[in-house]
Amino acid sequence: MTKKSGVFDVDFDGLLPIETKKKNKKKDIESRTIDNALEIVIRQMIASGYRKRTTDDYRRIVSNFEKAQGIKYLSEITMETIYNWLDKMNVANQTKLTRLKSLKSFLSKCFNNGWYETKFWASINVKVDKKIKQGTKPSDIDLLLSLLDLKTFVGLRDATAILTMYKTGIRINTLGQLEEKHIDFNEGVLKLDGDVLKNHKYLKLPLDNQLLHLYKVLIQQNNKVRNYYHEDNSFIFISYKGKSLNTKSTNNAISKQLTKYSKKYGLKNINAHAIRRAYAKNLLKKGANLALISKALGHSNLEVTTQYLDLDVDEVAENLRNYL
């Protein structure tokens, strides 16, 4: 078969440059209002799985900044307006820092959307003298557990909750959302899906025989309570009337019980966050490395984990002595 000359030959000198319309970022931020940018950013956050409490904080803080400075457009957000906003706040530096972080995070999302050319806000900071937050002493946890009456529903529930936080390090709001489906009795682990964790990532945490036994007893008691009050749920920690414990709140019934026990028995540092720190410290003392502790706590980075493990001067001296 003879190839027909010229039919498949292409006179080609290369692609012509494709003309693209360059976006004028300066013009964009001059015409884009802060309210418009905020609504877009919040929709993006919701689509990415951010919790409502987080988006509500963004809306409140950015709107407060906008109103306090009397500005309307993105172009009006400058280092000067940010510093002026901070200077006018009659609050502690730690509160200023928290609000600043939210504003900077919002601005970074604006940068990612192409509305700013530089992150001019990156160098703005608030100096805070960080106090070392102590973890609960193991001896105080032992004492509290010895004072609880495990033959009562509330005593059994609270003791199981305290041990769950101390032996797994989960947050108080995750504790309130635990269901029977999260406990694998055969494997001896908590299987936590992203819906109940702050970082939305799946996590498995080991359980010892003591906790597994307590869960079995508590679940049996829960069923009796729910049946009596005609409640239908599968939560591990419920109220004495069989209802959920305001599942996603950090100030649920368990948290309130810890405050009550702290006052009643004169125990210092008995709260959910301190117990979580005690869990981290306990892992460190047993030889766990920082990366493993960070993963167990569900932290987004190691910097947060190191704050959990801050040692006071006596602990530093004691630990350094081991290297002499």
CSV table of C-alpha atoms in Angstrom, one decimal, residues 48-286:
chain,number,residue,atom,x,y,z
A,48,SER,CA,-12.9,20.7,54.8
A,49,GLY,CA,-14.6,19.3,57.9
A,50,TYR,CA,-14.0,22.1,60.4
A,51,ARG,CA,-16.3,22.0,63.4
A,52,LYS,CA,-19.0,24.7,63.9
A,53,ARG,CA,-17.4,26.0,67.1
A,54,THR,CA,-14.2,26.7,65.1
A,55,THR,CA,-16.0,28.5,62.3
A,56,ASP,CA,-18.0,30.5,64.8
A,57,ASP,CA,-14.8,31.6,66.5
A,58,TYR,CA,-13.4,32.8,63.1
A,59,ARG,CA,-16.6,34.7,62.4
A,60,ARG,CA,-16.7,36.4,65.8
A,61,ILE,CA,-13.0,37.4,65.9
A,62,VAL,CA,-12.7,38.6,62.3
A,63,SER,CA,-16.0,40.6,62.6
A,64,ASN,CA,-14.8,42.1,65.9
A,65,PHE,CA,-11.5,43.2,64.3
A,66,GLU,CA,-13.4,44.7,61.3
A,67,LYS,CA,-15.8,46.6,63.6
A,68,ALA,CA,-13.1,47.7,66.1
A,69,GLN,CA,-11.0,49.2,63.3
A,70,GLY,CA,-13.8,50.6,61.3
A,71,ILE,CA,-12.6,49.0,58.0
A,72,LYS,CA,-14.5,47.2,55.2
A,73,TYR,CA,-12.0,45.9,52.6
A,74,LEU,CA,-9.2,43.4,52.6
A,75,SER,CA,-6.8,46.1,51.5
A,76,GLU,CA,-7.4,48.0,54.7
A,77,ILE,CA,-6.0,45.2,56.8
A,78,THR,CA,-2.4,46.2,57.5
A,79,MET,CA,0.2,45.7,60.2
A,80,GLU,CA,-0.9,49.0,61.6
A,81,THR,CA,-4.6,48.1,61.9
A,82,ILE,CA,-3.7,44.7,63.5
A,83,TYR,CA,-1.3,46.3,66.1
A,84,ASN,CA,-3.9,49.0,66.8
A,85,TRP,CA,-6.6,46.3,67.4
A,86,LEU,CA,-4.3,44.4,69.8
A,87,ASP,CA,-3.3,47.6,71.7
A,88,LYS,CA,-7.0,48.5,72.3
A,89,MET,CA,-7.8,45.1,73.8
A,90,ASN,CA,-8.3,45.3,77.6
A,91,VAL,CA,-7.5,41.6,78.1
A,92,ALA,CA,-4.7,39.3,79.1
A,93,ASN,CA,-1.9,38.7,76.6
A,94,GLN,CA,-2.8,35.0,76.3
A,95,THR,CA,-6.3,36.1,75.1
A,96,LYS,CA,-4.8,38.6,72.7
A,97,LEU,CA,-2.6,35.8,71.3
A,98,THR,CA,-5.5,33.4,70.9
A,99,ARG,CA,-7.5,36.1,68.9
A,100,LEU,CA,-4.4,37.0,66.9
A,101,LYS,CA,-3.9,33.4,65.9
A,102,SER,CA,-7.4,33.2,64.5
A,103,LEU,CA,-7.1,36.4,62.6
A,104,LYS,CA,-3.7,35.3,61.1
A,105,SER,CA,-5.2,32.0,60.2
A,106,PHE,CA,-8.0,33.7,58.4
A,107,LEU,CA,-5.5,35.9,56.5
A,108,SER,CA,-3.4,32.9,55.5
A,109,LYS,CA,-6.5,31.3,54.0
A,110,CYS,CA,-7.1,34.6,52.1
A,111,PHE,CA,-3.5,34.3,50.9
A,112,ASN,CA,-4.1,30.8,49.7
A,113,ASN,CA,-7.1,32.1,47.7
A,114,GLY,CA,-4.9,34.5,45.9
A,115,TRP,CA,-6.1,37.7,47.5
A,116,TYR,CA,-2.8,38.7,49.0
A,117,GLU,CA,0.7,38.7,47.5
A,118,THR,CA,2.6,38.4,50.8
A,119,LYS,CA,1.9,37.2,54.3
A,120,PHE,CA,2.8,40.6,55.9
A,121,TRP,CA,1.1,39.5,59.1
A,122,ALA,CA,3.5,36.6,59.7
A,123,SER,CA,5.9,38.6,62.0
A,124,ILE,CA,3.2,40.0,64.2
A,125,ASN,CA,3.1,38.3,67.6
A,126,VAL,CA,2.1,38.7,71.2
A,127,LYS,CA,4.6,37.8,73.9
A,128,VAL,CA,3.2,35.5,76.6
A,129,ASP,CA,5.0,34.2,79.6
A,130,LYS,CA,3.9,30.6,79.6
A,131,LYS,CA,3.2,29.0,82.9
A,132,ILE,CA,3.9,25.3,83.3
A,133,LYS,CA,0.7,23.4,83.5
A,134,GLN,CA,1.1,20.5,85.8
A,135,GLY,CA,-0.4,17.1,85.1
A,136,THR,CA,-2.5,15.3,87.8
A,137,LYS,CA,-0.3,13.4,90.2
A,138,PRO,CA,-0.8,9.6,90.0
A,139,SER,CA,-1.2,9.5,93.8
A,140,ASP,CA,-4.1,12.0,93.6
A,141,ILE,CA,-5.8,9.8,90.9
A,142,ASP,CA,-5.3,6.7,93.2
A,143,LEU,CA,-6.7,8.6,96.1
A,144,LEU,CA,-9.8,9.9,94.2
A,145,LEU,CA,-10.5,6.4,92.9
A,146,SER,CA,-10.4,5.0,96.4
A,147,LEU,CA,-12.9,7.6,97.5
A,148,LEU,CA,-15.5,6.7,94.8
A,149,ASP,CA,-18.2,4.1,95.6
A,150,LEU,CA,-18.2,1.8,92.6
A,151,LYS,CA,-21.3,0.1,93.9
A,152,THR,CA,-23.3,3.2,92.8
A,153,PHE,CA,-24.0,4.0,89.2
A,154,VAL,CA,-22.4,7.5,89.3
A,155,GLY,CA,-19.4,6.2,91.2
A,156,LEU,CA,-18.8,3.4,88.7
A,157,ARG,CA,-19.3,5.7,85.8
A,158,ASP,CA,-17.0,8.4,87.1
A,159,ALA,CA,-14.2,6.0,88.1
A,160,THR,CA,-14.4,4.4,84.6
A,161,ALA,CA,-14.2,7.8,83.0
A,162,ILE,CA,-11.2,8.9,85.1
A,163,LEU,CA,-9.3,5.8,84.3
A,164,THR,CA,-10.2,6.0,80.6
A,165,MET,CA,-8.7,9.5,80.4
A,166,TYR,CA,-5.7,8.6,82.5
A,167,LYS,CA,-4.9,5.4,80.5
A,168,THR,CA,-5.8,6.5,77.0
A,169,GLY,CA,-5.3,10.3,77.1
A,170,ILE,CA,-8.5,11.1,75.2
A,171,ARG,CA,-10.1,14.5,75.5
A,172,ILE,CA,-13.1,15.1,77.7
A,173,ASN,CA,-15.4,15.8,74.7
A,174,THR,CA,-14.3,12.6,73.0
A,175,LEU,CA,-15.0,10.8,76.2
A,176,GLY,CA,-18.6,12.1,76.1
A,177,GLN,CA,-19.0,10.8,72.5
A,178,LEU,CA,-17.7,7.2,73.2
A,179,GLU,CA,-20.1,4.5,72.2
A,180,GLU,CA,-20.1,0.8,72.6
A,181,LYS,CA,-19.1,0.4,68.9
A,182,HIS,CA,-15.8,2.1,69.7
A,183,ILE,CA,-14.7,-0.7,72.1
A,184,ASP,CA,-13.2,-3.8,70.6
A,185,PHE,CA,-13.2,-6.3,73.4
A,186,ASN,CA,-11.5,-9.0,71.4
A,187,GLU,CA,-8.6,-6.9,70.3
A,188,GLY,CA,-8.5,-4.9,73.5
A,189,VAL,CA,-8.5,-1.4,71.9
A,190,LEU,CA,-10.5,1.7,71.5
A,191,LYS,CA,-11.2,2.3,67.8
A,192,LEU,CA,-11.9,6.0,67.4
A,193,ASP,CA,-13.2,7.3,64.1
A,194,GLY,CA,-12.5,10.9,63.0
A,195,ASP,CA,-15.9,12.1,64.0
A,196,VAL,CA,-15.1,11.9,67.7
A,197,LEU,CA,-11.5,13.3,67.5
A,198,LYS,CA,-10.4,16.9,67.2
A,199,ASN,CA,-8.0,16.2,64.3
A,200,HIS,CA,-10.6,14.0,62.5
A,201,LYS,CA,-8.1,11.2,62.1
A,202,TYR,CA,-8.7,7.5,62.9
A,203,LEU,CA,-6.9,6.3,66.0
A,204,LYS,CA,-6.6,3.0,67.9
A,205,LEU,CA,-5.6,3.1,71.6
A,206,PRO,CA,-4.9,0.0,73.7
A,207,LEU,CA,-6.9,-0.9,76.7
A,208,ASP,CA,-5.8,-3.0,79.7
A,209,ASN,CA,-7.8,-5.7,81.4
A,210,GLN,CA,-8.9,-3.4,84.2
A,211,LEU,CA,-10.6,-1.0,81.8
A,212,LEU,CA,-12.1,-3.8,79.7
A,213,HIS,CA,-13.7,-5.3,82.8
A,214,LEU,CA,-15.0,-1.9,84.0
A,215,TYR,CA,-16.6,-1.3,80.5
A,216,LYS,CA,-18.4,-4.6,80.7
A,217,VAL,CA,-19.8,-3.9,84.1
A,218,LEU,CA,-20.7,-0.3,83.2
A,219,ILE,CA,-22.5,-1.3,79.9
A,220,GLN,CA,-24.6,-3.8,81.9
A,221,GLN,CA,-25.5,-1.0,84.3
A,222,ASN,CA,-26.2,1.5,81.5
A,223,ASN,CA,-28.7,-0.9,80.0
A,224,LYS,CA,-30.6,-1.1,83.2
A,225,VAL,CA,-30.7,2.7,83.5
A,226,ARG,CA,-31.7,3.2,79.9
A,227,ASN,CA,-34.5,0.5,80.1
A,228,TYR,CA,-35.9,2.1,83.3
A,229,TYR,CA,-36.1,5.6,81.7
A,230,HIS,CA,-36.9,4.3,78.2
A,231,GLU,CA,-33.9,5.9,76.6
A,232,ASP,CA,-32.3,4.6,73.4
A,233,ASN,CA,-28.6,5.2,72.9
A,234,SER,CA,-25.3,3.3,73.0
A,235,PHE,CA,-23.1,5.8,74.8
A,236,ILE,CA,-20.6,4.5,77.3
A,237,PHE,CA,-21.0,7.5,79.7
A,238,ILE,CA,-24.6,8.6,80.3
A,239,SER,CA,-26.5,10.5,82.9
A,240,TYR,CA,-28.2,8.9,85.8
A,241,LYS,CA,-31.4,9.2,83.8
A,242,GLY,CA,-29.9,7.4,80.8
A,243,LYS,CA,-29.3,10.4,78.6
A,244,SER,CA,-26.1,11.5,76.7
A,245,LEU,CA,-23.7,13.8,78.5
A,246,ASN,CA,-23.9,16.7,76.1
A,247,THR,CA,-21.6,14.7,74.0
A,248,LYS,CA,-19.5,17.3,72.2
A,249,SER,CA,-19.0,19.7,75.1
A,250,THR,CA,-15.9,20.1,77.2
A,251,ASN,CA,-18.0,21.0,80.1
A,252,ASN,CA,-20.1,17.9,80.3
A,253,ALA,CA,-21.2,16.0,83.5
A,254,ILE,CA,-17.9,14.2,83.9
A,255,SER,CA,-16.0,17.5,83.9
A,256,LYS,CA,-18.4,19.0,86.4
A,257,GLN,CA,-18.0,15.9,88.6
A,258,LEU,CA,-14.2,16.3,88.6
A,259,THR,CA,-14.6,19.9,89.8
A,260,LYS,CA,-16.9,18.7,92.5
A,261,TYR,CA,-14.5,16.0,93.7
A,262,SER,CA,-11.6,18.5,93.6
A,263,LYS,CA,-13.4,20.8,96.0
A,264,LYS,CA,-14.9,18.0,98.2
A,265,TYR,CA,-11.7,16.1,98.8
A,266,GLY,CA,-9.2,19.0,98.6
A,267,LEU,CA,-7.4,17.5,95.6
A,268,LYS,CA,-5.4,19.9,93.4
A,269,ASN,CA,-5.2,19.7,89.7
A,270,ILE,CA,-8.1,17.3,89.2
A,271,ASN,CA,-9.5,18.2,85.8
A,272,ALA,CA,-9.7,16.6,82.4
A,273,HIS,CA,-6.8,18.5,80.9
A,274,ALA,CA,-4.5,17.8,83.8
A,275,ILE,CA,-5.3,14.1,83.6
A,276,ARG,CA,-4.5,14.1,79.9
A,277,ARG,CA,-1.1,15.7,80.7
A,278,ALA,CA,-0.6,13.0,83.3
A,279,TYR,CA,-1.1,10.4,80.6
A,280,ALA,CA,1.5,12.1,78.4
A,281,LYS,CA,4.0,12.4,81.3
A,282,ASN,CA,3.4,8.7,82.2
A,283,LEU,CA,4.2,7.7,78.6
A,284,LEU,CA,7.4,9.7,78.7
A,285,LYS,CA,8.6,8.2,82.0
A,286,LYS,CA,8.0,4.7,80.6
